[in-house]
XYZ file of C-alpha atoms in Angstrom:
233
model
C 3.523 -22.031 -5.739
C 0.288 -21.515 -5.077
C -0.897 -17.707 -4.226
C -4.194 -18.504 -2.354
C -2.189 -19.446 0.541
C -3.629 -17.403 2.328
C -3.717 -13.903 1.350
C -2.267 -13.744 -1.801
C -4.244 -13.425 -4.601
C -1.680 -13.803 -7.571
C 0.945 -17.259 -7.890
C 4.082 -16.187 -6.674
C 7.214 -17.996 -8.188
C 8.629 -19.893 -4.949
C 12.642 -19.517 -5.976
C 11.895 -16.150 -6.036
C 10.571 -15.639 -2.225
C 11.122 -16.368 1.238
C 7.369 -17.154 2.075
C 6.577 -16.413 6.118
C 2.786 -17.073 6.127
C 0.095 -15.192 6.305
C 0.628 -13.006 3.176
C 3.836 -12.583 3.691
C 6.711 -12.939 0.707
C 9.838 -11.234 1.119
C 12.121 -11.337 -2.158
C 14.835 -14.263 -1.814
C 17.845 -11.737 -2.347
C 20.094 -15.234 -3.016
C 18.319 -14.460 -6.360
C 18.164 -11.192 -7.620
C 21.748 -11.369 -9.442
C 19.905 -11.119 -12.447
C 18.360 -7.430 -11.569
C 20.612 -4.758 -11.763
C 21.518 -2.479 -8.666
C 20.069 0.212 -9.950
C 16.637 -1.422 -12.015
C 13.598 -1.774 -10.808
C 12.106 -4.889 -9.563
C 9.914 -6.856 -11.984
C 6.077 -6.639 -10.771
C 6.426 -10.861 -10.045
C 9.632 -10.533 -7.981
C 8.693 -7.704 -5.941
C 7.717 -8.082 -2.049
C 4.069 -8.643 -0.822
C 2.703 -8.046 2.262
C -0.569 -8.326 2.745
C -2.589 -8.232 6.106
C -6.200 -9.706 4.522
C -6.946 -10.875 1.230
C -6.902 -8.586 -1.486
C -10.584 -7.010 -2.581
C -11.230 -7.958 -6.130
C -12.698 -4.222 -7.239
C -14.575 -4.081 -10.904
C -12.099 -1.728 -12.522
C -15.711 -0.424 -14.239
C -17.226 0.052 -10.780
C -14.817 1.441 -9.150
C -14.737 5.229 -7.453
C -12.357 7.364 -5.598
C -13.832 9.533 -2.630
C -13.187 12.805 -2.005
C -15.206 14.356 0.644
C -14.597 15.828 4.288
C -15.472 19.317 5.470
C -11.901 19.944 4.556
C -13.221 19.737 0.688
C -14.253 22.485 -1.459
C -15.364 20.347 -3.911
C -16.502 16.514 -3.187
C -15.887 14.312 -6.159
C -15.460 10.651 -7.081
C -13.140 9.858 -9.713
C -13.863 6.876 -12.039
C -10.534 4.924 -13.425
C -10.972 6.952 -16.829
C -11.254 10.033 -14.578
C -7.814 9.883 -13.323
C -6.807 8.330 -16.498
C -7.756 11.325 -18.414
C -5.137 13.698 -16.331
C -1.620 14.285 -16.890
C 0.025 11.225 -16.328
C 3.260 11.184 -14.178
C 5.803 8.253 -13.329
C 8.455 8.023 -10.325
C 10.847 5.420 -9.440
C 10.018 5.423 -5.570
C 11.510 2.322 -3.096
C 9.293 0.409 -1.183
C 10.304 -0.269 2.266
C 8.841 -2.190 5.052
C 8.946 -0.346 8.240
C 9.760 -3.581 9.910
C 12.792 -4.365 7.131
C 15.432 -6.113 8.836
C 13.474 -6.991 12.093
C 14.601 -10.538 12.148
C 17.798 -9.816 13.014
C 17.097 -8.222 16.693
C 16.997 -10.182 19.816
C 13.365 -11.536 20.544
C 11.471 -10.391 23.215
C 10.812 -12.678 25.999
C 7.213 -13.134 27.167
C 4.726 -11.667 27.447
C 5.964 -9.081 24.570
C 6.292 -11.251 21.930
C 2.709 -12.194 23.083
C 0.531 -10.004 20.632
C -0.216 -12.669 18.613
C -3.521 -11.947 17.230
C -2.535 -10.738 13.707
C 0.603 -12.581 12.756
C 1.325 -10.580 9.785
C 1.587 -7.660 11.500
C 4.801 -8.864 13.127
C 6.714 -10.776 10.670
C 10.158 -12.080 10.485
C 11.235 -9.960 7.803
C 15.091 -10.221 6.875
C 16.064 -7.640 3.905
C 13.659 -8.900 0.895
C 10.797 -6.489 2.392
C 11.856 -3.586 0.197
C 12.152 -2.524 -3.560
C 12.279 -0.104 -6.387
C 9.345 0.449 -9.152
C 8.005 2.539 -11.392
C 4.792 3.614 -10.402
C 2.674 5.775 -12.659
C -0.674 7.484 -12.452
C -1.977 10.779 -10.637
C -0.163 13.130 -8.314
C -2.300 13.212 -5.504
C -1.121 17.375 -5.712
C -3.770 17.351 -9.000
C -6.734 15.465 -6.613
C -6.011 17.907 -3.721
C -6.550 21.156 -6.351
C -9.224 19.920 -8.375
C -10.912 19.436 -5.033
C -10.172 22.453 -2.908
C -8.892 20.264 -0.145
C -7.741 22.404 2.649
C -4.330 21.514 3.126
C -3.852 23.892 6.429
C -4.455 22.734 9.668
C -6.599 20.278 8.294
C -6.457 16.220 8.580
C -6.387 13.650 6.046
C -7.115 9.861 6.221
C -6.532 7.909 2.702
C -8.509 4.700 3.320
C -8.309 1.347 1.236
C -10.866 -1.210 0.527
C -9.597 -4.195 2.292
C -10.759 -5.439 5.930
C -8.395 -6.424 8.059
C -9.067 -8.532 11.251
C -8.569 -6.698 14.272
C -7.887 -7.423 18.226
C -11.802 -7.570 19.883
C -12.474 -9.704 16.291
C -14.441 -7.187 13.852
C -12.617 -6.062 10.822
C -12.084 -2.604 9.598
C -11.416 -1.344 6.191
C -7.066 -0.668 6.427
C -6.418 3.271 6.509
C -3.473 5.949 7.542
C -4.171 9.068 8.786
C -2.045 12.318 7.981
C -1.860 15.996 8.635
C -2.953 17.033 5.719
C -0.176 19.495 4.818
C 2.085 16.225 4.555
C 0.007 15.154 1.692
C 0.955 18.235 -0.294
C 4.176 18.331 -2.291
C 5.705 15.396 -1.693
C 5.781 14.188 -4.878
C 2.956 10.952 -3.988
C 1.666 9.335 -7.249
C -1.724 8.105 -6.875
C -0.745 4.419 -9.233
C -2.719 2.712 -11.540
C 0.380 1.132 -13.042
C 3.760 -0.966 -11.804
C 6.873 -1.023 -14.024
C 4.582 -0.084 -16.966
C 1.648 -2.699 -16.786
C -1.625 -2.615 -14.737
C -1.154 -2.398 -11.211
C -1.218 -6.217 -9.603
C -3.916 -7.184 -7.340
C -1.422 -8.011 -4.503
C -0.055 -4.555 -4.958
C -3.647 -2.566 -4.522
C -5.530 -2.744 -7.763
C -6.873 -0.564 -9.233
C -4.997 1.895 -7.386
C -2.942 2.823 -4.199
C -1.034 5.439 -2.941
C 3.006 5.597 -3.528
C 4.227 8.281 -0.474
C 7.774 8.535 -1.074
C 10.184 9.061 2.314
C 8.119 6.839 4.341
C 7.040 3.100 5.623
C 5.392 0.954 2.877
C 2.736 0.608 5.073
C 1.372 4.295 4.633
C 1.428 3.684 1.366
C -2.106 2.259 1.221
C -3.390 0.084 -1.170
C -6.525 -0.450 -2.836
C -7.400 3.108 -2.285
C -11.307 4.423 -2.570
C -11.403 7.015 -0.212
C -9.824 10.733 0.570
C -11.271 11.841 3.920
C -10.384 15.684 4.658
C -11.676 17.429 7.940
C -10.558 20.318 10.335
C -11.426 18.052 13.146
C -9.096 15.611 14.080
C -9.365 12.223 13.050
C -9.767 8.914 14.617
């Protein structure tokens, strides 16, 4: 199958997906027999979701942001930056926090009229979730090397992607946090999937992996850390 179609960046084998448009592939569990219940789920098998397509970043060019008035000590971090700290590797589960949403009644008009992003909605049975091993950074070792405030503070991780929004502009795809839920919890900043270089459908050259929540706070393409006592938009 083609992966250009449309927001995919990498072919996609089609007996291995259910595709629902708009760079949407949930994993066709009719074939997964050959994974084991409790491996991981090869980089090419795994679900993508994707609400624009994916920015091709020069792995040489690339920089992480760390700045705010919430940081002690701005920085950006070059891939051989973060490469050169103590590596660590999880096995976290991905997990749409729409998983499972085809099976509820629709909504008659107008709320099922919110059309303008059709991604944002899909039809997701239960291939919108799965297991890897992500390694890379703790974010814990970016917060301390940068005297980010982690008390009363707020946090927005933002990636490099633009994604269409309602009025028709785009802006770059980002979560905001309290920033004490950053700390701790065990979130790998990844450079790698299952062992090989993070995918470009999967945010390379890096992306946040936040155990214990949706897969879509886990952002992808990551270049910025935005820290501030004030809260954030």
């Amino acid at each position: 199958m083609n992966g250009n179609k449309p927001w995919i960046a990498e072919p996609t084998p089609s007996e291995w997906f259910i595709q629902h448009g708009a760079g949407s592939y949930e994993m066709n569990y009719a074939n997964t027999g050959s994974i084991g219940a409790d491996d991981p789920v090869p980089n090419n098998r795994f679900y993508v979701h994707n609400r624009t397509m994916p920015p091709n970043l020069d792995p040489l060019e690339f920089r992480l942001q760390v700045h705010g008035d919430a940081v002690a000590h701005p920085m950006n971090f070059t891939l051989s930056d973060l490469a050169a700290m103590p590596k660590s590797t999880a096995r976290y589960v991905l997990d749409c926090g729409a998983n499972g949403r085809s099976f509820f009644p629709r909504l008659p008009p107008p709320a099922q009229a919110q059309g303008w992003l059709p991604v944002g909605f899909t039809d997701w049975r239960w291939g919108a979730m799965g297991a890897a091993e992500w390694g890379g950074v703790m974010l814990d070792q970016i917060l301390a090397e940068t005297g980010v405030d982690t008390n009363n503070t707020y946090a927005r991780l933002r990636g490099a992607d633009e994604v269409l929004q309602g009025d028709g502009s785009t802006q770059p795809y980002s979560h905001v946090f309290d920033t004490s839920a950053l700390a701790g919890k065990g979130i790998i900043l990844a450079y790698e999937m299952n062992g090989a270089p993070l995918p470009r459908d999967h945010g390379a050259p890096l992306r946040a992996v936040i155990p214990g929540q949706g897969g879509n706070v886990s952002v992808k393409w990551l270049v910025e850390l935005f820290a501030s006592t004030q809260q954030i938009p």
